[in-house]
Tab-separated table of C-alpha atoms in Angstrom:
chain	number	residue	atom	x	y	z
A	823	MET	CA	-13.749	9.144	-1.983
A	824	ASN	CA	-17.453	7.684	-1.697
A	825	LEU	CA	-17.093	5.123	1.087
A	826	VAL	CA	-20.843	3.697	-0.102
A	827	LYS	CA	-19.829	2.627	-3.090
A	828	ASN	CA	-16.622	1.368	-2.115
A	829	VAL	CA	-17.475	-0.588	1.009
A	830	ALA	CA	-17.422	-4.023	-0.367
A	831	THR	CA	-13.802	-3.269	-1.291
A	832	TYR	CA	-12.709	-1.873	2.051
A	833	ASP	CA	-14.523	-4.880	3.697
A	834	THR	CA	-12.631	-7.734	2.497
A	835	LYS	CA	-9.256	-5.898	2.101
A	836	VAL	CA	-9.268	-3.679	5.486
A	837	LEU	CA	-9.794	-5.702	8.256
A	838	LYS	CA	-9.108	-2.523	10.885
A	839	ILE	CA	-8.337	1.001	10.581
A	840	SER	CA	-7.563	3.108	13.639
A	841	GLY	CA	-8.129	6.537	12.894
A	842	PRO	CA	-8.647	8.205	9.809
A	843	LEU	CA	-9.435	5.615	6.766
A	844	GLY	CA	-6.157	7.355	4.976
A	845	LYS	CA	-3.660	9.188	4.061
A	846	ASN	CA	-3.622	10.957	0.453
A	847	PHE	CA	0.434	10.930	-0.564
A	848	THR	CA	1.769	11.668	-4.279
A	849	LEU	CA	2.535	7.900	-6.640
A	850	LYS	CA	5.383	9.559	-8.285
A	851	SER	CA	4.938	10.337	-12.491
A	852	GLY	CA	5.876	7.511	-14.512
A	853	GLU	CA	5.140	4.460	-12.155
A	854	LYS	CA	2.104	3.729	-14.662
A	855	THR	CA	-1.023	1.681	-12.932
A	856	ILE	CA	-1.061	0.722	-9.835
A	857	GLN	CA	-4.323	-1.778	-7.969
A	858	ALA	CA	-5.204	-1.382	-4.928
A	859	GLY	CA	-3.102	-3.472	-2.797
A	860	GLN	CA	-0.200	-2.315	-4.431
A	861	LEU	CA	2.959	-1.896	-2.017
A	862	LEU	CA	4.253	1.012	-2.393
A	863	SER	CA	8.004	2.917	-0.727
A	864	TYR	CA	8.559	6.068	-0.026
A	865	ASP	CA	11.371	7.774	-2.447
A	866	LYS	CA	13.292	10.446	0.258
A	867	GLU	CA	14.730	11.685	-3.244
A	868	THR	CA	11.016	13.558	-4.336
A	869	GLY	CA	9.333	12.551	-1.651
A	870	LYS	CA	7.040	10.923	-2.966
A	871	LEU	CA	5.423	7.169	-3.284
A	872	VAL	CA	7.070	4.723	-6.177
A	873	LYS	CA	6.116	0.262	-6.513
A	874	TYR	CA	8.158	-1.902	-4.208
A	875	ALA	CA	11.366	-3.467	-5.081
A	876	LYS	CA	12.632	-6.599	-3.564
A	877	ASP	CA	16.437	-5.257	-1.780
A	878	THR	CA	16.209	-2.153	-3.285
A	879	LYS	CA	12.795	0.076	-1.726
A	880	LEU	CA	11.808	-0.393	1.477
A	881	ALA	CA	7.673	-0.859	1.957
A	882	PHE	CA	6.301	1.720	3.243
A	883	THR	CA	2.384	1.944	3.011
A	884	ILE	CA	0.054	-0.022	0.814
A	885	ALA	CA	-2.423	1.582	-1.613
A	886	LEU	CA	-6.470	1.691	-0.978
A	887	GLU	CA	-7.557	2.771	-4.519
A	888	ASP	CA	-6.359	2.306	-7.988
A	889	ALA	CA	-4.109	4.761	-9.437
A	890	ASP	CA	-2.764	5.698	-12.970
A	891	ALA	CA	0.893	7.695	-12.986
A	892	THR	CA	1.384	7.041	-16.485
A	893	SER	CA	1.500	10.677	-17.660
A	894	GLY	CA	2.038	12.545	-13.973
A	895	ASP	CA	1.917	12.684	-10.364
A	896	VAL	CA	-1.348	11.871	-9.556
A	897	PRO	CA	-2.838	11.110	-5.349
A	898	VAL	CA	-3.849	7.627	-3.866
A	899	LEU	CA	-5.147	7.106	-1.054
A	900	VAL	CA	-2.862	4.615	1.561
A	901	ALA	CA	-2.977	2.604	4.938
A	902	VAL	CA	-1.586	4.511	7.354
A	903	PRO	CA	-0.564	3.391	10.692
A	904	GLY	CA	-2.673	0.833	12.574
A	905	THR	CA	-4.637	0.019	9.163
A	906	VAL	CA	-4.640	-4.145	9.704
A	907	PHE	CA	-4.271	-4.946	6.023
A	908	ASN	CA	-5.822	-8.304	4.213
A	909	SER	CA	-1.922	-10.622	3.196
A	910	ALA	CA	-3.847	-12.192	0.368
A	911	GLU	CA	-4.919	-8.953	-1.297
A	912	VAL	CA	-1.257	-7.570	-1.118
A	913	LYS	CA	0.418	-7.154	-4.623
A	914	GLY	CA	3.836	-6.493	-5.640
A	915	ALA	CA	5.611	-8.608	-3.502
A	916	ASP	CA	5.427	-12.752	-2.755
A	917	LEU	CA	5.228	-12.848	1.125
A	918	GLU	CA	5.946	-16.317	1.434
A	919	SER	CA	9.662	-15.440	0.832
A	920	ASP	CA	10.100	-11.886	0.741
A	921	PHE	CA	9.571	-11.690	5.066
A	922	ASN	CA	11.032	-8.176	4.749
A	923	VAL	CA	7.553	-6.798	4.028
A	924	VAL	CA	6.430	-8.139	7.206
A	925	LYS	CA	8.525	-6.262	9.222
A	926	GLU	CA	8.881	-2.847	7.144
A	927	LEU	CA	5.327	-2.363	7.681
A	928	TRP	CA	5.187	-3.868	10.842
A	929	GLU	CA	7.426	-0.765	11.431
A	930	ASN	CA	4.994	1.938	9.559
A	931	GLY	CA	2.338	0.445	11.396
A	932	ILE	CA	0.526	-1.253	9.092
A	933	ILE	CA	-0.383	-5.218	10.168
A	934	LEU	CA	-0.867	-7.671	7.632
A	935	GLU	CA	-3.151	-10.547	8.336
A	936	GLU	CA	-4.301	-13.265	5.987
A	937	VAL	CA	-8.206	-13.691	5.080
A	938	LYS	CA	-9.369	-15.900	2.311
């Protein structure tokens, strides 16, 4: 990943990273396109990431880059424990009503803070 090219994106979306910038996980084929900020769940059947779904798939991490898994599995850079992410940039859940997302991410070491 070219950090010089993406520094503006990380400036506004990721507030703090302790340790490595992120970790590559595999986005499961068929999840179509995702954008940076997409909430992702861990599929324990396949060991791959899938889009978060309220009440059926726990929030595991947040995508730090766009990815397209329309036609096959693809690697995607995701937030690691110690990351503080801008809650205004989270996609895939309504944080006003889905309070479990904050708890689930907190348990995985990812903190959400709102910055406008």
